[in-house]
XYZ file of C-alpha atoms in Angstrom:
398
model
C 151.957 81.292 -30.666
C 149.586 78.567 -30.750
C 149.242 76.883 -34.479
C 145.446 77.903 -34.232
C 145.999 81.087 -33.225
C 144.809 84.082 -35.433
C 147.972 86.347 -36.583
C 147.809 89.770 -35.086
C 148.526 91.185 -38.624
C 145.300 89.315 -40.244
C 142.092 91.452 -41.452
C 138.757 90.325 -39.876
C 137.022 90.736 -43.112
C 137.437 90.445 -46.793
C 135.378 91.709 -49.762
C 135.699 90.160 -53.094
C 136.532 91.909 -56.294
C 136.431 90.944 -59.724
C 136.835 92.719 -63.270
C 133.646 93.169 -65.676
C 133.882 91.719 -68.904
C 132.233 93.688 -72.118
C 132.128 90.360 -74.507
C 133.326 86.660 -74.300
C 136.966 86.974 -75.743
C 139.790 85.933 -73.793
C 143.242 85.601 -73.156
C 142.698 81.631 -73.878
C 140.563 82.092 -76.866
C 140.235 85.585 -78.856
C 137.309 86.814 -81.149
C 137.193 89.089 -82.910
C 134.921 91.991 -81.127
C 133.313 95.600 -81.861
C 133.685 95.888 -77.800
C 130.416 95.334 -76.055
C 128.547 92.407 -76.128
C 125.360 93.475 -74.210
C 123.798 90.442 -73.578
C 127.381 89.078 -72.399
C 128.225 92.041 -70.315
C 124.136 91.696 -68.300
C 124.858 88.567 -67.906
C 128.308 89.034 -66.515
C 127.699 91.427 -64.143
C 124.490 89.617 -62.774
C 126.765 86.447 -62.181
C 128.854 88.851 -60.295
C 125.756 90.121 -57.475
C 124.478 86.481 -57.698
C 127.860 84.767 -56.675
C 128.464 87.198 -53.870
C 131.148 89.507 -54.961
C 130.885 93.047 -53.126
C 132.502 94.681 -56.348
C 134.008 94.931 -59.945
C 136.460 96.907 -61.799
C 135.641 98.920 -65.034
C 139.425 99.260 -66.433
C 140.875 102.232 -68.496
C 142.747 102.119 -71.683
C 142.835 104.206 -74.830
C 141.292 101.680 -76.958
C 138.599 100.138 -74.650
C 135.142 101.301 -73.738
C 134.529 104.343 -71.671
C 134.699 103.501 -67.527
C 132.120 106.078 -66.516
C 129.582 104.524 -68.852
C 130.217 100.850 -68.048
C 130.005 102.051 -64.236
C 126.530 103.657 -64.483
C 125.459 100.644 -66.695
C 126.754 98.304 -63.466
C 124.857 100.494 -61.211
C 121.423 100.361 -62.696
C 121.793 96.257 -63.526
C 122.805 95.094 -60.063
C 121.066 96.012 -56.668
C 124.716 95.606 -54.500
C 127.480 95.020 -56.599
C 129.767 98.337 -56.049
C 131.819 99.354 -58.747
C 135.066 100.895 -58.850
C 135.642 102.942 -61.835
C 139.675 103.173 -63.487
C 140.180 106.924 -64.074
C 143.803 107.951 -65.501
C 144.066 111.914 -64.434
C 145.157 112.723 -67.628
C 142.307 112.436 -69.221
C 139.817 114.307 -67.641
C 139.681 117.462 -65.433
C 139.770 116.402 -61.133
C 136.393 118.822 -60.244
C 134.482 117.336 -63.421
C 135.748 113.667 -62.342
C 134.151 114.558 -58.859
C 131.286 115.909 -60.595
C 130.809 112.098 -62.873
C 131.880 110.128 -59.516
C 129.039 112.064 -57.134
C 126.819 111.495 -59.815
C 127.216 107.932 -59.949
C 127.627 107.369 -56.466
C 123.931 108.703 -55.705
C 122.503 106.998 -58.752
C 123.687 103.995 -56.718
C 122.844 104.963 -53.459
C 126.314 105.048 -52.552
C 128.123 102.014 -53.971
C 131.086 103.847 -56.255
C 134.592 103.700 -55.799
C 137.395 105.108 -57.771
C 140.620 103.884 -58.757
C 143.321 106.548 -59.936
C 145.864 105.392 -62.414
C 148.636 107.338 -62.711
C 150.266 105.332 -66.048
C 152.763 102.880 -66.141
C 153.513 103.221 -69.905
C 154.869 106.721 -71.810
C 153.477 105.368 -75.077
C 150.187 104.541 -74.084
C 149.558 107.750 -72.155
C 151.045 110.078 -75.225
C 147.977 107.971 -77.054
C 145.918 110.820 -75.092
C 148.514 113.160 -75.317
C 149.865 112.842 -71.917
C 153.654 113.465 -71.914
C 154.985 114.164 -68.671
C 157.185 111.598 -66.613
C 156.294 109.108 -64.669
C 157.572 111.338 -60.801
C 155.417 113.967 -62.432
C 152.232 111.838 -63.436
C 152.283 110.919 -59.562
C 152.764 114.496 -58.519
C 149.539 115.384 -60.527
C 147.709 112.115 -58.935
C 148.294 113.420 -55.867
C 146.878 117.273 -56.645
C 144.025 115.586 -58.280
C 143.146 113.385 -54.862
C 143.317 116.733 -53.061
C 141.059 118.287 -55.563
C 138.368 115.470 -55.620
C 138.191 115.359 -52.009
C 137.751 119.666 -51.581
C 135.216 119.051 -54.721
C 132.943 116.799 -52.594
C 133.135 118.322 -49.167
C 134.123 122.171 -49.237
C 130.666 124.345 -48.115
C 131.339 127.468 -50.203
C 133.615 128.364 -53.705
C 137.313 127.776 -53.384
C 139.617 128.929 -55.842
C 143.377 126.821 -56.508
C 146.329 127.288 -57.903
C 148.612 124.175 -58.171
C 151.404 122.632 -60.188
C 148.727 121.000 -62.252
C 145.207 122.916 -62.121
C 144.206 126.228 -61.487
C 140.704 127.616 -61.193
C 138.726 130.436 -59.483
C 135.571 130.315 -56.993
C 134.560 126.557 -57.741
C 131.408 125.350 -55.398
C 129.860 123.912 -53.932
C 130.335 120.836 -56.086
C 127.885 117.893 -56.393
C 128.334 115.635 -53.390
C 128.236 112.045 -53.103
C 125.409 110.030 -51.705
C 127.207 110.235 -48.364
C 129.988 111.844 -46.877
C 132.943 110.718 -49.626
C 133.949 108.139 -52.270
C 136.804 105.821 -51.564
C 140.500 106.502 -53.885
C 142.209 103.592 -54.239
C 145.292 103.671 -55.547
C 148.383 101.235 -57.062
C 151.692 100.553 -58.107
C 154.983 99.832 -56.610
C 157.270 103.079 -57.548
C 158.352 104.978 -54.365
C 156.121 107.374 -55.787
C 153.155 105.118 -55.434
C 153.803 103.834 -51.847
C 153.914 107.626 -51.015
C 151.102 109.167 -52.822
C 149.074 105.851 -51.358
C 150.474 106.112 -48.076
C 149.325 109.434 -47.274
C 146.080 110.163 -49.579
C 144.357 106.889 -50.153
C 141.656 104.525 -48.382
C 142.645 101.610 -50.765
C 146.657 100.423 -51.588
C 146.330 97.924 -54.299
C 148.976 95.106 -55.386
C 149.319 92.198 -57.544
C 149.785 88.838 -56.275
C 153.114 88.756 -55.338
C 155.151 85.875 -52.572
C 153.489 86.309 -49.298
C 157.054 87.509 -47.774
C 156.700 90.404 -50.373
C 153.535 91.095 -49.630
C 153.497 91.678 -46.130
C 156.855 94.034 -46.106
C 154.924 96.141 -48.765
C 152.007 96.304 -46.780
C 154.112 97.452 -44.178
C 155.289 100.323 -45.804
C 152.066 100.911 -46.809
C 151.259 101.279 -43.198
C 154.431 102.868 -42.127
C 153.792 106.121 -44.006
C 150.339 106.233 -43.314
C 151.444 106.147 -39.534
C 153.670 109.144 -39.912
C 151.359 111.228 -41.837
C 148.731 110.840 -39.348
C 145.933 109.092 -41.051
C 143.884 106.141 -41.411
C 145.999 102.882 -43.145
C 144.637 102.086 -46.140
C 142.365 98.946 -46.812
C 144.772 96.327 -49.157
C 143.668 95.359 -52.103
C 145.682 91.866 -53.707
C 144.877 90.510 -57.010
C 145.316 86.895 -58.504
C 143.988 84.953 -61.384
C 142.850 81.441 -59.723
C 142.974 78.150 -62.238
C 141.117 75.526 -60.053
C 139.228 71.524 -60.542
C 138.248 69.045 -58.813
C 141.776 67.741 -57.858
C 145.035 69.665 -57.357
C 146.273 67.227 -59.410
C 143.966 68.274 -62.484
C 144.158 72.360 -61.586
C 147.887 71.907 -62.244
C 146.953 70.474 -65.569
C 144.927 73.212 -66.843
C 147.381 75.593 -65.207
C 150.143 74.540 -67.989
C 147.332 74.469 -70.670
C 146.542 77.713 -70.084
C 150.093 78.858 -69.968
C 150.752 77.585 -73.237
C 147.237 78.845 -74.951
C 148.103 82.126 -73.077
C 151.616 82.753 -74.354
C 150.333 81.773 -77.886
C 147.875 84.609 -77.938
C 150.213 87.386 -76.780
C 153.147 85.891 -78.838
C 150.745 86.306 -81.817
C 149.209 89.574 -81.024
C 145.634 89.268 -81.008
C 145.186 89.797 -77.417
C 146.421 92.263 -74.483
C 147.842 96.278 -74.805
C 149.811 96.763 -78.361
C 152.141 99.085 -76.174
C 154.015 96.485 -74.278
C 157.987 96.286 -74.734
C 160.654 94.017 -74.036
C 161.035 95.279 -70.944
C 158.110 96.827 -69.235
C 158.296 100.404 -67.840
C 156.485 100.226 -64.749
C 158.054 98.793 -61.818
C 155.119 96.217 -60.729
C 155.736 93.966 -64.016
C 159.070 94.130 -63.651
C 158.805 92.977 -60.359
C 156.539 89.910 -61.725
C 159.030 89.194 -64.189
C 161.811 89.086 -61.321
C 159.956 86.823 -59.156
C 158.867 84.211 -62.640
C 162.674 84.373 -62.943
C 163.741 83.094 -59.801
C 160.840 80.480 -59.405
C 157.299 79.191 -60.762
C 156.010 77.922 -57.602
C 155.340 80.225 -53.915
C 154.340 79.460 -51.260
C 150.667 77.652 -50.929
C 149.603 78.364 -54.747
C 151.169 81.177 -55.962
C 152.234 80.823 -59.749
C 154.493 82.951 -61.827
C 154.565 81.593 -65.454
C 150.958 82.889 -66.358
C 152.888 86.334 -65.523
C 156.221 85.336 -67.632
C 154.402 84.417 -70.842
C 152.650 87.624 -70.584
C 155.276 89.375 -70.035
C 153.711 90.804 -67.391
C 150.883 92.416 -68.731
C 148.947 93.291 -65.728
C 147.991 91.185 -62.970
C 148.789 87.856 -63.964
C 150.141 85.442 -61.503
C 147.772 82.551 -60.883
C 146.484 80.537 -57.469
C 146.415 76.997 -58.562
C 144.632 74.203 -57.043
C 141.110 73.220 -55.683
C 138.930 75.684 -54.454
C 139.900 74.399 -50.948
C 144.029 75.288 -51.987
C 143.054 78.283 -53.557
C 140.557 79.802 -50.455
C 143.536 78.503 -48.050
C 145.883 80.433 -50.106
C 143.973 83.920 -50.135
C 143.039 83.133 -46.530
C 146.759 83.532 -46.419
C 147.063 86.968 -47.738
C 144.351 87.572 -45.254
C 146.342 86.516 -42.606
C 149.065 89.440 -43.697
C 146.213 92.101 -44.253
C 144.712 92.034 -47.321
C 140.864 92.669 -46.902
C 139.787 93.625 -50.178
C 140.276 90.337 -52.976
C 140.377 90.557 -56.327
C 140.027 87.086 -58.246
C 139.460 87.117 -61.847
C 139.757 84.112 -64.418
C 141.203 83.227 -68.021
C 137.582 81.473 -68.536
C 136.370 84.698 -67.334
C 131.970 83.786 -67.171
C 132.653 80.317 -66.100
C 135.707 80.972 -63.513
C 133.566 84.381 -61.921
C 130.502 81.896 -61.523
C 132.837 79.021 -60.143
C 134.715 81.239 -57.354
C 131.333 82.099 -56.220
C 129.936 78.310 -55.686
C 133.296 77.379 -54.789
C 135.938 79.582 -53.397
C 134.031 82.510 -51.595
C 132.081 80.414 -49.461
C 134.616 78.672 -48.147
C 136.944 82.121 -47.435
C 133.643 83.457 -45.459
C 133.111 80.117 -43.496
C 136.680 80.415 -42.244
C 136.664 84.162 -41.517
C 133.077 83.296 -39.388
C 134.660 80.564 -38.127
C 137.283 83.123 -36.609
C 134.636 85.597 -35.614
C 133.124 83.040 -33.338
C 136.066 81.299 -31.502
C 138.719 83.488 -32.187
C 141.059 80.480 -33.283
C 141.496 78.966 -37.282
C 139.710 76.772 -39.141
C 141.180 73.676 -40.191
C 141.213 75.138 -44.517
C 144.747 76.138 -44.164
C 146.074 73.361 -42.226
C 144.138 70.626 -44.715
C 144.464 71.628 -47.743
C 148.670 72.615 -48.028
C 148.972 72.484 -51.528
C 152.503 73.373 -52.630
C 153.801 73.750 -48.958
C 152.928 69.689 -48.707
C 156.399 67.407 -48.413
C 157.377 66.440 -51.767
C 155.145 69.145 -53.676
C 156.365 69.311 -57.690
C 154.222 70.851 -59.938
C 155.849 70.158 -63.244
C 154.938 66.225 -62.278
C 151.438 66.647 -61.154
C 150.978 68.386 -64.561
C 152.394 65.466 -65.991
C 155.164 67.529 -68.073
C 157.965 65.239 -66.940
């Protein structure tokens, strides 16, 4: 294959995601909050529409702010911006989740999305009094697809009786502003690649080594294939640390580390629930692959997800924006089409990827549209892949 040719596997597009803020703390400096900082938050999401990113994610947790609220707040401060609302189905019932989702979705002239947790963590879900096991949690995520789904489309009452939910002549429910909402779903269980496989329209993953990456997608792909539906859209996530110079994006990289591990080694930032050794499989996974090495591929980094101990999506793309849009164009190149990069400066870095890193993603993908061969980004800008690449001694930490 040509060295300019276009990998078969590689999306055409890609959308950009990020995660809405409520106030300025963050993992590199907390403050003390009461949760929402309005002025912060209409500011934030603004940033988002004006620095091109298609959507944003309103998280769930026991202790944060409400993700049906934030969403409709979104909605009616932003003209485009789509967001995707976190929704745990143990906390609410699936026909009055349809119900909140249709609502918001034509208050928004069709821009939500919905992204089903099914919990990771047996503490935090008995905070809301959820105490079933994990196989189970994903048995109920998948009745609860099935239920949203029938809520917005079925023409007359339909009655259920199910592991999880029963009811009697519901319907017609509220519909969206068109035909359906896109599910997205996560994780890396069995349970998740099956439940995702066969009911979703989004698969979501953290940034994991590109090798990783594209076998998961694959078996994403390959169940979706044998249950006889569309493949879902990919959804990858990273936390970019870029400057001016790879040089000085390695730099801040180990600043941050070290800021970042003081926080969660004093407690004043991240989920109160997190053990030792974390329950769900996706952050012991990042744990795994911090273990073995620091450094992947183009960018990838691992410690930002060791001194965490991988709390959430937490490996970092370091470099200059050209490194960094190289490396996601890489996880384009394996099928990702949906990007989610979010920053430890959160304001600054969301307003930064938009002057700096988006652009230069499109210009390649256009640049692919029109001749049907690369760009040059990838093949310029190699970052760790370049001959003699050590990260510890452009840092200076040697």
């Amino acid at each position: 294959m040509p060295t300019d040719a276009v990998p078969p596997t590689a999306a055409r597009t890609v959308e950009f995601i990020s995660l809405s803020h409520l106030n300025p703390s963050t993992e590199l400096a907390p403050r003390p909050t009461r949760g929402i900082d309005l002025d912060y938050f209409r500011r934030y999401v603004r940033t988002l529409e004006e620095s091109g990113y298609d959507y944003t994610l309103l998280p769930y947790g026991s202790s944060g702010a409400d993700s049906f609220v934030v969403a409709s707040a979104v909605g009616q401060l932003t003209e485009r911006l789509r967001p995707i609302v976190a929704v745990r189905p143990n906390t609410a019932y699936p026909l009055v989740v349809a119900q909140q989702l249709a609502t918001l979705d034509q208050l928004t002239e069709g821009r939500a999305v919905v992204h089903l947790i099914s919990g990771g963590n047996d503490a935090e879900q008995a905070r809301h009094g959820d105490y079933l096991p994990k196989q189970r949690r994903y048995a109920r995520t998948s009745e609860f697809i099935e239920l949203l789904r029938r809520a917005w489309a079925e023409p007359e009452p339909f009655s259920h009786d199910g592991d999880f939910y029963r009811f009697d002549d519901f319907g017609p429910g509220f519909r969206p502003y068109g035909d359906t909402i896109p599910i997205s779903i996560g994780g890396q269980s069995d349970e998740a690649f099956e439940i995702g496989g066969r009911q979703a329209d989004v698969f979501s993953f953290w940034g994991e080594p590109l090798g990783e990456i594209r076998a998961q997608i694959q078996r994403v792909h390959d169940i979706a294939d044998a249950a006889g539906r569309p493949r879902p859209r990919i959804w990858v996530t990273f936390r970019p640390i870029i400057d001016r110079t790879d040089e000085l994006a390695w730099r801040k990289a180990y600043d941050y580390a070290e800021k970042i591990g003081a926080t969660f080694g004093q407690g004043t930032f991240g989920k109160r629930y997190l053990k030792d050794t974390p329950e769900n499989v996706g952050s012991r996974r990042a744990l795994d692959f911090a273990a073995r090495s620091e450094v992947y591929d183009r960018a990838l980094w691992t410690r930002t997800a060791s001194v965490t101990n991988g709390a959430g999506a937490a490996t970092a793309l370091v470099g200059t924006p050209e490194t960094v849009a190289a490396a996601i164009v890489d996880y384009v190149d394996v099928g990702a089409d949906l990007v989610s990069i979010r920053g430890y400066d959160t304001l600054a870095d969301a307003a930064d990827y938009g002057r700096y890193v988006l652009p230069l993603v499109r210009q390649e993908l256009a640049h692919r549209a029109a001749t049907g061969r690369r760009g040059t980004l990838q093949a310029e800008h190699p970052g760790a892949l370049a001959p003699g690449f050590d990260a510890d001694a452009l840092a200076g930490v040697r």
